[in-house]
Amino acid sequence: MDLWFLSDPQRLWLLLVLPLLLWLARPHRPRHRVATPHLEQWLRARARLGRRPRRFPWLRWLLAAVAATATVGAFAGARYGGRSGPQALAVVVDASASMAARVTPEGEETAFASAVTAVREALAALPPHVRVRVVACSDSVTRLPSDAAMALEQLAQISPRGAGLVDLSAVGRELDGLAHEVAVWTVTDGLGPTPPAAVGALTLVGSTQDNAGITAVAIEDAWPLPEVQASLTVDNFSGRPGRWMVRARGGVEDAAAPVELRPGESARVGLALRRTRGGRLELWLDGTPDGFAVDDRITVQLPEPAAPRIAVLADDETSPGIAAAAAALAAETGGRVLAAAAAGEADYLITDGGILPGPAVHPRSLSFGTRRQDAPLSVADIEPAPTVADWDREDPITRGLDLSELQVQTCLVRDFGGAGATLIRAAHGPLAVLSRDPTSEPAAASVHVAFRLSDSNFALLPAFPQFVRRSFARSFGAGDGAVPGSDSLLSAAESDLRPPSTGRPAERPLPAFGAPSVPLAPGLLLLALAALALRVWV
């Protein structure tokens, strides 16, 4: 502890006023010298008058010097007491997902709850003059209010989440830049991808333990079709083998798949799901060992079924396959088939043969041998017995389909739907095209086939149902698609609760905080005034 010190010692040069006061206080010398032979009589006369010779006024000068010195000391920032050391505390709290692990496998308290308790107890023991700033780090840095009580209240409401992408060491180094004023204190479990800062105080909470969790997920949603494919990565972060079940529930038909993993092993688990409704889909891991539950469950938001209104324009006697395909699509997607008279209200239109009124076709449609009203038909527009040359092996509609046995009696050469990407090609030109409508939102598409079903064996081929389903799905575009929820944890580093290869760092205590000093300026100024007042009476 410092007894006294000056905050601005450079101002002490003002003490040079003391020699000036000394010079001004000296007795004045006689202005004239007079030579006289009567010195003895002059001395006797002065003695009778009782006058003394003028001397230096030491007391008056001393009081002036005290007043000047006290004023300069106050101006130089004289202070008493105090202790050197930081007078502010920056608390860095790890709020990544691993902090949600229980302190012990059998307990209920989490590592983050222990961290909040440690911070609350430490702040309660701080001297009242110490300023506090609390930051919570997960995927980003959250700066809490400067008021300690409000900061503790908001800290207790934080839920550990995220992959711990914030570098705790970098945050600590940044806050340590004012080390002479701020003490940095990191509270963490010592796990995860980023190590704690090597500077400042360090408190470790939680414990290392065995765990298994879902560390990655991929969702392929075939909307507007009901198929949903979920692929999850499961990791066994433990020293013993285990067996788990990956389960799905909500918005789909319940499904489950087993997975067995050796110590430290990872596996990819696939679930073929079927949408029953939209909403929240839960995917979770069931089994032991399990250090904490955050990484055992993820959520996916499924869009509602398309529920399309499907219309069919075809001859029931010559096109029974069209009606059956429309009914199957409606049953699969939760939609309904409209009467032919209500085709204008349809979300999806299937036609076989005939002439569509007007120059445009439905933006989402599948047509077989249908031509537009403004396209007159001539003999040159009909190709007899076309030979299927090939089909697009990369397009999602025809990928993996076998159309080698497709036989066509007659087909239209042109004006059967407009220009587009060729899906099926004959020797003379396209037999099926994909036409997109860029003006619709979301982007719509239609598939146009040059021949009627009754003029081919297409409806009898195994590829036909898939061709219809894929054309329907392509017409609606990607749609909304499944979206993983914001509470999903996809970080292997956060799920690994085993001790780090370098070991957990040693804890470091909080430093001794500095004590504030007492300013002496008011007392010094009062002393200066008292010295000047006393000088008047001397």
Coordinates of C-alpha atoms in Angstrom, one line a residue:
M1 CA 0.0 0.0 0.0
D2 CA 1.3 3.5 -0.9
L3 CA 1.2 6.0 2.0
W4 CA 1.1 9.0 -0.4
F5 CA 1.9 9.7 -4.0
L6 CA 1.4 12.3 -6.7
S7 CA -0.8 11.6 -9.7
D8 CA 0.8 14.5 -11.7
P9 CA 4.3 15.0 -10.3
Q10 CA 5.4 16.9 -13.4
R11 CA 3.6 19.9 -11.9
L12 CA 6.0 20.2 -9.0
W13 CA 8.0 22.8 -11.1
L14 CA 5.6 25.3 -9.7
L15 CA 7.5 25.1 -6.4
L16 CA 10.0 27.4 -8.0
V17 CA 7.8 30.1 -6.6
L18 CA 9.4 29.6 -3.2
P19 CA 12.7 31.4 -4.1
L20 CA 10.6 34.3 -5.5
L21 CA 8.7 34.5 -2.2
L22 CA 12.0 34.5 -0.3
W23 CA 13.3 37.3 -2.5
L24 CA 10.2 39.4 -2.1
A25 CA 10.2 39.0 1.7
R26 CA 13.7 40.3 2.3
P27 CA 14.1 43.8 4.1
H28 CA 14.5 46.7 1.8
R29 CA 17.9 48.4 1.9
P30 CA 18.2 52.2 2.6
R31 CA 17.8 54.2 -0.5
H32 CA 20.3 56.9 0.6
R33 CA 23.5 56.8 2.6
V34 CA 24.3 59.9 4.7
A35 CA 27.7 60.5 6.3
T36 CA 27.4 62.1 9.7
P37 CA 29.8 62.8 12.6
H38 CA 26.8 62.4 15.0
L39 CA 26.4 58.6 14.9
E40 CA 26.6 58.2 18.7
Q41 CA 23.9 60.8 19.2
W42 CA 21.7 59.1 16.5
L43 CA 22.0 55.7 18.2
R44 CA 21.1 57.1 21.6
A45 CA 18.1 58.8 20.1
R46 CA 16.9 55.5 18.4
A47 CA 17.4 53.7 21.7
R48 CA 15.2 56.2 23.5
L49 CA 12.5 55.7 20.9
G50 CA 12.6 51.9 21.3
R51 CA 12.9 51.1 17.6
R52 CA 14.7 47.9 16.5
P53 CA 16.6 47.5 13.3
R54 CA 14.6 45.8 10.4
R55 CA 15.1 42.1 10.2
F56 CA 14.0 39.3 7.8
P57 CA 10.3 38.2 8.5
W58 CA 10.9 34.5 8.8
L59 CA 7.4 33.6 10.2
R60 CA 5.5 35.5 7.6
W61 CA 7.6 34.0 4.8
L62 CA 7.2 30.5 6.3
L63 CA 3.4 30.8 6.3
A64 CA 3.5 32.0 2.7
A65 CA 5.8 29.1 1.8
V66 CA 3.4 26.6 3.5
A67 CA 0.4 28.1 1.6
A68 CA 2.3 27.9 -1.8
T69 CA 3.6 24.4 -1.2
A70 CA 0.1 23.1 -0.2
T71 CA -1.4 24.7 -3.3
V72 CA 1.2 23.1 -5.6
G73 CA 0.7 19.7 -3.9
A74 CA -3.0 19.9 -4.5
F75 CA -2.5 20.9 -8.1
A76 CA 0.0 18.0 -8.5
G77 CA -2.7 15.5 -7.4
A78 CA -1.4 14.4 -4.0
R79 CA -3.2 11.3 -2.8
Y80 CA -3.0 9.1 0.3
G81 CA -3.3 5.3 0.6
G82 CA -4.4 3.0 -2.2
R83 CA -2.8 -0.2 -3.5
S84 CA -1.4 -0.9 -7.0
G85 CA -3.2 -3.5 -9.1
P86 CA -6.2 -4.0 -11.4
Q87 CA -9.4 -2.2 -10.4
A88 CA -11.6 -3.8 -13.1
L89 CA -12.5 -7.5 -13.9
A90 CA -13.4 -8.9 -17.3
V91 CA -15.1 -12.3 -16.9
V92 CA -15.1 -14.6 -20.0
V93 CA -17.6 -17.4 -19.6
D94 CA -17.6 -20.4 -21.9
A95 CA -21.2 -20.8 -23.2
S96 CA -20.5 -23.4 -25.9
A97 CA -22.5 -26.6 -26.1
S98 CA -20.2 -28.8 -24.0
M99 CA -21.0 -26.6 -21.0
A100 CA -24.4 -28.1 -21.0
A101 CA -22.9 -31.4 -19.9
R102 CA -23.7 -32.6 -16.4
V103 CA -21.0 -32.0 -13.8
T104 CA -21.2 -35.7 -12.9
P105 CA -22.9 -38.5 -14.9
E106 CA -25.4 -39.1 -12.1
G107 CA -26.0 -35.4 -11.1
E108 CA -28.4 -32.8 -12.4
E109 CA -26.3 -29.6 -12.3
T110 CA -24.6 -28.7 -15.6
A111 CA -21.1 -27.3 -16.0
F112 CA -22.6 -24.0 -17.1
A113 CA -24.7 -23.8 -13.9
S114 CA -21.5 -24.3 -11.9
A115 CA -19.9 -21.5 -13.9
V116 CA -22.7 -19.1 -13.1
T117 CA -22.5 -20.0 -9.4
A118 CA -18.7 -19.5 -9.4
V119 CA -19.1 -16.1 -11.1
R120 CA -21.9 -15.0 -8.7
E121 CA -19.8 -16.0 -5.6
A122 CA -16.7 -14.3 -7.0
L123 CA -18.5 -11.0 -7.8
A124 CA -20.1 -11.0 -4.3
A125 CA -16.6 -11.1 -2.8
L126 CA -15.1 -8.3 -4.9
P127 CA -14.4 -4.9 -3.3
P128 CA -17.2 -2.5 -4.2
H129 CA -14.9 -0.2 -6.2
V130 CA -14.0 -2.9 -8.8
R131 CA -15.8 -2.5 -12.1
V132 CA -17.0 -5.8 -13.7
R133 CA -17.7 -6.7 -17.4
V134 CA -19.0 -10.2 -18.3
V135 CA -18.9 -11.7 -21.8
A136 CA -20.3 -15.1 -22.8
C137 CA -18.7 -16.9 -25.7
S138 CA -20.3 -19.6 -27.9
D139 CA -20.5 -19.1 -31.7
S140 CA -20.2 -15.4 -31.0
V141 CA -19.3 -13.0 -28.2
T142 CA -22.3 -11.8 -26.1
R143 CA -21.4 -8.7 -24.0
L144 CA -23.6 -8.5 -21.0
P145 CA -24.6 -5.2 -19.2
S146 CA -22.0 -3.4 -17.2
D147 CA -24.2 -3.6 -14.1
A148 CA -23.1 -6.7 -12.3
A149 CA -26.5 -7.7 -11.0
M150 CA -28.1 -7.4 -14.5
A151 CA -25.2 -9.3 -16.0
L152 CA -25.6 -12.2 -13.6
E153 CA -29.4 -12.3 -14.3
Q154 CA -28.9 -12.5 -18.1
L155 CA -26.0 -14.9 -17.7
A156 CA -28.2 -17.3 -15.8
Q157 CA -30.7 -17.2 -18.7
I158 CA -28.2 -18.2 -21.4
S159 CA -28.5 -21.7 -22.8
P160 CA -25.2 -23.2 -23.9
R161 CA -25.4 -23.7 -27.6
G162 CA -23.2 -23.7 -30.7
A163 CA -20.0 -25.2 -31.8
G164 CA -17.7 -23.0 -29.6
L165 CA -16.2 -21.2 -32.6
V166 CA -15.1 -18.1 -30.6
D167 CA -11.4 -18.4 -29.6
L168 CA -11.4 -18.0 -25.8
S169 CA -7.6 -17.3 -26.0
A170 CA -8.1 -14.5 -28.5
V171 CA -10.8 -12.9 -26.3
G172 CA -8.6 -13.2 -23.3
R173 CA -5.6 -11.6 -25.1
E174 CA -7.8 -8.8 -26.3
L175 CA -9.2 -8.0 -22.8
D176 CA -5.7 -8.4 -21.4
G177 CA -4.4 -5.5 -23.5
L178 CA -5.2 -3.2 -20.5
A179 CA -3.6 -5.5 -18.0
H180 CA -2.6 -2.6 -15.7
E181 CA -6.3 -1.8 -15.3
V182 CA -8.3 -5.0 -16.1
A183 CA -7.9 -8.5 -14.7
V184 CA -9.2 -11.2 -17.1
W185 CA -10.9 -14.3 -15.6
T186 CA -11.9 -17.2 -17.8
V187 CA -14.5 -19.8 -16.6
T188 CA -14.7 -22.9 -18.9
D189 CA -14.7 -26.6 -18.9
G190 CA -11.3 -26.7 -20.7
L191 CA -12.8 -28.8 -23.5
G192 CA -13.9 -28.1 -27.1
P193 CA -12.0 -26.8 -30.1
T194 CA -10.6 -23.6 -28.6
P195 CA -8.3 -23.6 -25.6
P196 CA -8.7 -21.0 -22.8
A197 CA -6.5 -17.9 -22.6
A198 CA -3.0 -18.4 -21.3
V199 CA -3.2 -15.1 -19.4
G200 CA -5.3 -14.0 -16.5
A201 CA -7.2 -16.2 -13.9
L202 CA -8.7 -19.5 -14.9
T203 CA -11.4 -21.6 -13.3
L204 CA -12.4 -25.0 -14.6
V205 CA -15.9 -26.4 -14.2
G206 CA -17.5 -29.7 -15.1
S207 CA -15.7 -33.0 -15.5
T208 CA -14.4 -35.3 -18.3
Q209 CA -16.7 -38.3 -19.1
D210 CA -17.8 -40.7 -21.8
N211 CA -20.3 -39.4 -24.3
A212 CA -21.9 -40.3 -27.7
G213 CA -23.8 -37.9 -29.9
I214 CA -25.0 -36.8 -33.3
T215 CA -22.3 -34.6 -34.8
A216 CA -23.7 -34.0 -38.4
V217 CA -26.9 -34.3 -40.2
A218 CA -28.0 -34.0 -43.8
I219 CA -31.7 -33.9 -44.9
E220 CA -32.9 -34.6 -48.5
D221 CA -36.5 -33.5 -48.8
A222 CA -38.2 -34.7 -52.0
W223 CA -41.1 -32.2 -51.5
P224 CA -43.7 -32.0 -52.9
L225 CA -43.3 -35.8 -52.7
P226 CA -43.5 -37.4 -49.2
E227 CA -40.0 -38.9 -49.2
V228 CA -37.5 -37.5 -46.7
Q229 CA -34.1 -38.9 -46.4
A230 CA -32.2 -38.2 -43.2
S231 CA -28.5 -39.0 -42.9
L232 CA -26.8 -38.6 -39.4
T233 CA -23.3 -39.0 -38.2
V234 CA -23.0 -40.7 -34.8
D235 CA -19.7 -40.6 -32.8
N236 CA -18.7 -42.7 -29.8
F237 CA -16.5 -40.5 -27.6
S238 CA -15.8 -43.1 -25.0
G239 CA -13.4 -45.8 -24.0
R240 CA -15.9 -48.7 -24.4
P241 CA -18.2 -50.0 -27.2
G242 CA -21.8 -49.1 -27.3
R243 CA -25.1 -49.8 -29.1
W244 CA -27.6 -47.0 -29.8
M245 CA -30.9 -46.5 -31.7
V246 CA -31.4 -43.5 -34.0
R247 CA -35.1 -42.6 -33.9
A248 CA -37.3 -40.3 -35.8
R249 CA -40.7 -38.9 -34.7
G250 CA -43.0 -36.1 -35.7
G251 CA -44.3 -35.1 -39.1
V252 CA -43.2 -38.5 -40.5
E253 CA -44.0 -42.2 -39.9
D254 CA -42.0 -43.3 -36.9
A255 CA -38.7 -44.9 -37.8
A256 CA -35.6 -46.2 -36.1
A257 CA -32.2 -47.7 -37.1
P258 CA -29.6 -49.4 -34.8
V259 CA -25.9 -48.4 -34.7
E260 CA -23.0 -50.1 -33.0
L261 CA -19.7 -48.3 -32.5
R262 CA -16.4 -49.2 -31.0
P263 CA -14.5 -46.7 -28.8
G264 CA -13.8 -43.6 -30.8
E265 CA -15.6 -44.8 -33.9
S266 CA -17.9 -42.8 -36.1
A267 CA -20.7 -44.1 -38.4
R268 CA -23.2 -42.7 -40.9
V269 CA -26.8 -43.7 -40.2
G270 CA -29.5 -43.3 -42.8
L271 CA -33.3 -43.1 -42.3
A272 CA -35.8 -43.3 -45.1
L273 CA -38.8 -41.3 -43.8
R274 CA -42.2 -40.7 -45.2
R275 CA -43.9 -37.4 -44.5
T276 CA -47.4 -37.5 -43.0
R277 CA -47.7 -33.9 -42.1
G278 CA -45.6 -30.8 -41.8
G279 CA -44.0 -29.3 -38.6
R280 CA -41.3 -30.4 -36.2
L281 CA -39.4 -33.6 -37.0
E282 CA -37.2 -34.9 -34.1
L283 CA -34.2 -37.1 -34.6
W284 CA -32.5 -38.4 -31.5
L285 CA -30.0 -40.9 -30.2
D286 CA -31.1 -43.4 -27.6
G287 CA -28.6 -45.4 -25.6
T288 CA -25.5 -45.2 -23.3
P289 CA -22.9 -43.9 -22.7
D290 CA -24.3 -40.4 -22.7
G291 CA -22.5 -37.5 -21.1
F292 CA -25.1 -35.0 -21.9
A293 CA -28.3 -34.7 -23.9
V294 CA -27.7 -31.6 -26.1
D295 CA -26.0 -33.5 -28.9
D296 CA -28.5 -36.4 -28.7
R297 CA -31.4 -34.6 -30.3
I298 CA -31.8 -32.4 -33.3
T299 CA -35.0 -30.9 -34.9
V300 CA -35.9 -30.4 -38.5
Q301 CA -38.8 -28.2 -39.7
L302 CA -40.7 -30.0 -42.4
P303 CA -42.9 -28.1 -44.8
E304 CA -46.5 -29.0 -45.0
P305 CA -47.5 -31.6 -47.6
A306 CA -48.1 -30.0 -51.0
A307 CA -51.8 -31.1 -51.1
P308 CA -52.2 -30.2 -54.7
R309 CA -55.4 -30.0 -56.7
I310 CA -54.7 -32.3 -59.7
A311 CA -56.8 -32.1 -62.9
V312 CA -56.9 -34.7 -65.7
L313 CA -57.9 -34.0 -69.3
A314 CA -58.0 -37.3 -71.1
D315 CA -60.2 -39.9 -72.7
D316 CA -61.0 -42.4 -69.9
E317 CA -61.3 -45.3 -72.3
T318 CA -58.0 -44.8 -74.1
S319 CA -56.0 -43.3 -71.1
P320 CA -56.7 -45.4 -68.0
G321 CA -53.1 -45.0 -66.8
I322 CA -53.4 -41.2 -66.6
A323 CA -56.3 -41.3 -64.2
A324 CA -54.6 -44.0 -62.0
A325 CA -51.4 -41.9 -61.9
A326 CA -53.3 -38.8 -60.9
A327 CA -55.1 -40.6 -58.1
A328 CA -51.9 -42.1 -56.9
L329 CA -50.2 -38.7 -56.8
A330 CA -53.1 -37.2 -54.9
A331 CA -53.2 -39.9 -52.3
E332 CA -49.4 -39.7 -51.9
T333 CA -49.2 -35.9 -51.4
G334 CA -52.4 -35.3 -49.6
G335 CA -54.1 -33.7 -52.5
R336 CA -57.3 -34.4 -54.5
V337 CA -58.3 -34.9 -58.1
L338 CA -60.6 -32.3 -59.6
A339 CA -63.3 -32.9 -62.2
A340 CA -62.3 -32.0 -65.7
A341 CA -64.6 -29.0 -65.7
A342 CA -62.6 -27.5 -62.8
A343 CA -59.3 -27.8 -64.6
G344 CA -58.7 -24.1 -64.5
E345 CA -58.5 -24.2 -60.7
A346 CA -55.9 -27.0 -60.7
D347 CA -52.4 -26.7 -59.2
Y348 CA -51.2 -29.4 -61.5
L349 CA -52.6 -30.5 -64.9
I350 CA -52.1 -33.9 -66.7
T351 CA -53.3 -34.2 -70.3
D352 CA -53.3 -37.0 -72.8
G353 CA -53.9 -36.0 -76.4
G354 CA -56.4 -33.4 -77.4
I355 CA -56.0 -29.6 -78.0
L356 CA -55.5 -27.1 -75.2
P357 CA -57.4 -23.8 -75.7
G358 CA -55.4 -20.7 -76.0
P359 CA -51.7 -20.2 -76.8
A360 CA -50.4 -21.2 -73.4
V361 CA -50.3 -24.4 -71.3
H362 CA -50.5 -24.7 -67.6
P363 CA -47.2 -23.7 -65.9
R364 CA -47.2 -26.9 -63.9
S365 CA -48.3 -29.7 -66.1
L366 CA -47.5 -33.1 -67.7
S367 CA -48.9 -33.6 -71.2
F368 CA -48.8 -36.5 -73.6
G369 CA -49.4 -35.8 -77.3
T370 CA -51.2 -32.6 -76.6
R371 CA -51.0 -29.6 -79.0
R372 CA -52.1 -26.1 -78.7
Q373 CA -55.1 -24.6 -80.4
D374 CA -53.0 -22.1 -82.3
A375 CA -50.8 -24.8 -83.8
P376 CA -52.7 -26.3 -86.9
L377 CA -51.8 -30.0 -87.5
S378 CA -50.5 -31.3 -90.9
V379 CA -49.2 -34.6 -92.2
A380 CA -45.7 -33.2 -91.9
D381 CA -46.2 -32.7 -88.2
I382 CA -46.7 -36.4 -87.5
E383 CA -43.8 -38.9 -87.3
P384 CA -44.8 -42.6 -87.7
A385 CA -43.0 -45.3 -85.6
P386 CA -40.2 -43.1 -84.2
T387 CA -37.2 -44.9 -82.9
V388 CA -36.0 -43.9 -79.3
A389 CA -32.4 -43.0 -79.7
D390 CA -31.4 -42.1 -76.1
W391 CA -32.5 -40.2 -72.9
D392 CA -30.9 -37.8 -70.6
R393 CA -29.0 -39.8 -68.0
E394 CA -28.3 -36.9 -65.7
D395 CA -31.6 -35.1 -65.4
P396 CA -33.4 -35.9 -62.1
I397 CA -36.5 -37.0 -64.1
T398 CA -34.9 -39.6 -66.3
R399 CA -31.9 -40.5 -64.2
G400 CA -31.7 -44.2 -63.5
L401 CA -34.8 -45.0 -65.7
D402 CA -34.7 -47.8 -68.3
L403 CA -36.5 -46.6 -71.5
S404 CA -34.8 -49.0 -73.8
E405 CA -38.1 -50.9 -74.4
L406 CA -40.1 -47.8 -75.1
Q407 CA -42.1 -48.2 -78.3
V408 CA -44.1 -45.4 -80.0
Q409 CA -46.5 -45.8 -82.9
T410 CA -46.9 -42.1 -83.8
C411 CA -45.8 -38.8 -82.3
L412 CA -45.9 -35.1 -83.0
V413 CA -42.8 -33.5 -84.6
R414 CA -43.3 -30.0 -83.3
D415 CA -45.6 -27.7 -81.2
F416 CA -46.3 -30.3 -78.4
G417 CA -45.3 -27.9 -75.6
G418 CA -42.7 -25.5 -76.8
A419 CA -38.9 -25.4 -76.6
G420 CA -37.1 -26.8 -73.6
A421 CA -34.4 -29.2 -72.4
T422 CA -34.7 -32.6 -74.2
L423 CA -35.4 -35.5 -71.8
I424 CA -36.1 -38.3 -74.4
R425 CA -34.7 -38.1 -77.9
A426 CA -35.6 -39.9 -81.1
A427 CA -33.8 -40.1 -84.4
H428 CA -35.9 -37.2 -85.8
G429 CA -35.8 -35.0 -82.7
P430 CA -37.1 -34.7 -79.1
L431 CA -39.8 -37.0 -77.8
A432 CA -40.0 -35.3 -74.3
V433 CA -38.9 -31.9 -73.2
L434 CA -38.8 -30.0 -69.9
S435 CA -40.0 -26.4 -70.2
R436 CA -39.4 -23.9 -67.3
D437 CA -41.5 -20.8 -66.5
P438 CA -39.1 -18.2 -65.1
T439 CA -42.0 -15.7 -64.4
S440 CA -43.6 -17.9 -61.7
E441 CA -42.5 -17.8 -58.0
P442 CA -41.3 -20.3 -57.1
A443 CA -40.1 -21.3 -60.5
A444 CA -42.5 -23.7 -62.2
A445 CA -41.8 -26.3 -64.9
S446 CA -43.8 -28.5 -67.2
V447 CA -43.0 -31.7 -69.0
H448 CA -44.3 -32.3 -72.5
V449 CA -44.2 -35.7 -74.3
A450 CA -44.7 -35.8 -78.1
F451 CA -46.9 -39.0 -78.1
R452 CA -50.1 -40.1 -76.5
L453 CA -50.0 -42.9 -74.0
S454 CA -52.5 -44.9 -76.2
D455 CA -49.9 -44.6 -79.0
S456 CA -47.1 -46.2 -77.0
N457 CA -46.3 -48.8 -74.4
F458 CA -45.0 -46.2 -72.0
A459 CA -47.8 -46.8 -69.4
L460 CA -46.8 -50.5 -69.2
L461 CA -43.1 -49.9 -68.5
P462 CA -41.8 -49.9 -64.9
A463 CA -40.3 -46.5 -65.5
F464 CA -43.7 -44.8 -66.1
P465 CA -44.8 -44.3 -62.4
Q466 CA -41.4 -42.8 -61.6
F467 CA -41.5 -40.6 -64.7
V468 CA -44.9 -39.2 -63.5
R469 CA -43.8 -38.7 -59.9
R470 CA -40.5 -37.0 -60.9
S471 CA -42.2 -34.8 -63.4
F472 CA -44.7 -33.7 -60.7
A473 CA -41.9 -33.0 -58.3
R474 CA -39.9 -31.1 -60.9
S475 CA -42.9 -28.9 -61.8
F476 CA -43.1 -27.6 -58.2
G477 CA -39.4 -26.9 -58.0
A478 CA -37.5 -27.3 -54.7
G479 CA -40.3 -25.8 -52.6
D480 CA -39.6 -24.9 -49.0
G481 CA -37.6 -28.0 -48.2
A482 CA -36.8 -29.3 -44.7
V483 CA -34.8 -26.9 -42.5
P484 CA -32.7 -28.0 -39.5
G485 CA -33.7 -26.3 -36.3
S486 CA -31.6 -23.6 -34.6
D487 CA -31.1 -25.8 -31.6
S488 CA -29.2 -28.5 -33.6
L489 CA -25.7 -29.3 -32.4
L490 CA -23.4 -30.3 -35.2
S491 CA -19.9 -30.2 -33.7
A492 CA -17.8 -33.2 -32.9
A493 CA -15.3 -31.1 -30.8
E494 CA -18.1 -30.0 -28.5
S495 CA -19.4 -33.5 -28.0
D496 CA -16.0 -34.9 -27.1
L497 CA -15.9 -34.8 -23.3
R498 CA -12.8 -36.8 -22.9
P499 CA -9.6 -35.2 -21.5
P500 CA -7.6 -33.2 -24.1
S501 CA -4.5 -34.9 -25.4
T502 CA -2.4 -32.1 -23.7
G503 CA -4.4 -32.4 -20.5
R504 CA -6.7 -29.8 -18.9
P505 CA -4.8 -26.6 -17.9
A506 CA -4.1 -25.8 -14.3
E507 CA -6.4 -23.3 -12.6
R508 CA -5.1 -19.8 -11.9
P509 CA -6.6 -17.7 -9.0
L510 CA -7.8 -14.1 -9.3
P511 CA -5.1 -11.5 -8.6
A512 CA -5.2 -9.0 -5.7
F513 CA -7.1 -6.0 -6.8
G514 CA -5.9 -2.5 -6.3
A515 CA -7.4 -0.2 -3.7
P516 CA -8.5 3.3 -4.4
S517 CA -6.5 6.2 -2.9
V518 CA -7.8 9.2 -1.1
P519 CA -7.2 12.6 -2.7
L520 CA -5.4 15.1 -0.4
A521 CA -6.3 18.2 -2.5
P522 CA -9.2 19.4 -0.3
G523 CA -7.1 19.2 2.9
L524 CA -4.1 20.9 1.2
L525 CA -6.2 23.8 0.0
L526 CA -7.7 24.2 3.5
L527 CA -4.2 24.3 4.9
A528 CA -3.1 26.9 2.4
L529 CA -6.1 29.1 3.3
A530 CA -5.4 28.7 7.0
A531 CA -1.7 29.7 6.5
L532 CA -2.7 32.8 4.5
A533 CA -5.3 33.8 7.1
L534 CA -2.8 33.4 9.9
R535 CA -0.2 35.4 8.0
V536 CA -2.6 38.4 8.1
W537 CA -2.3 38.5 11.9
V538 CA 1.4 38.0 12.2

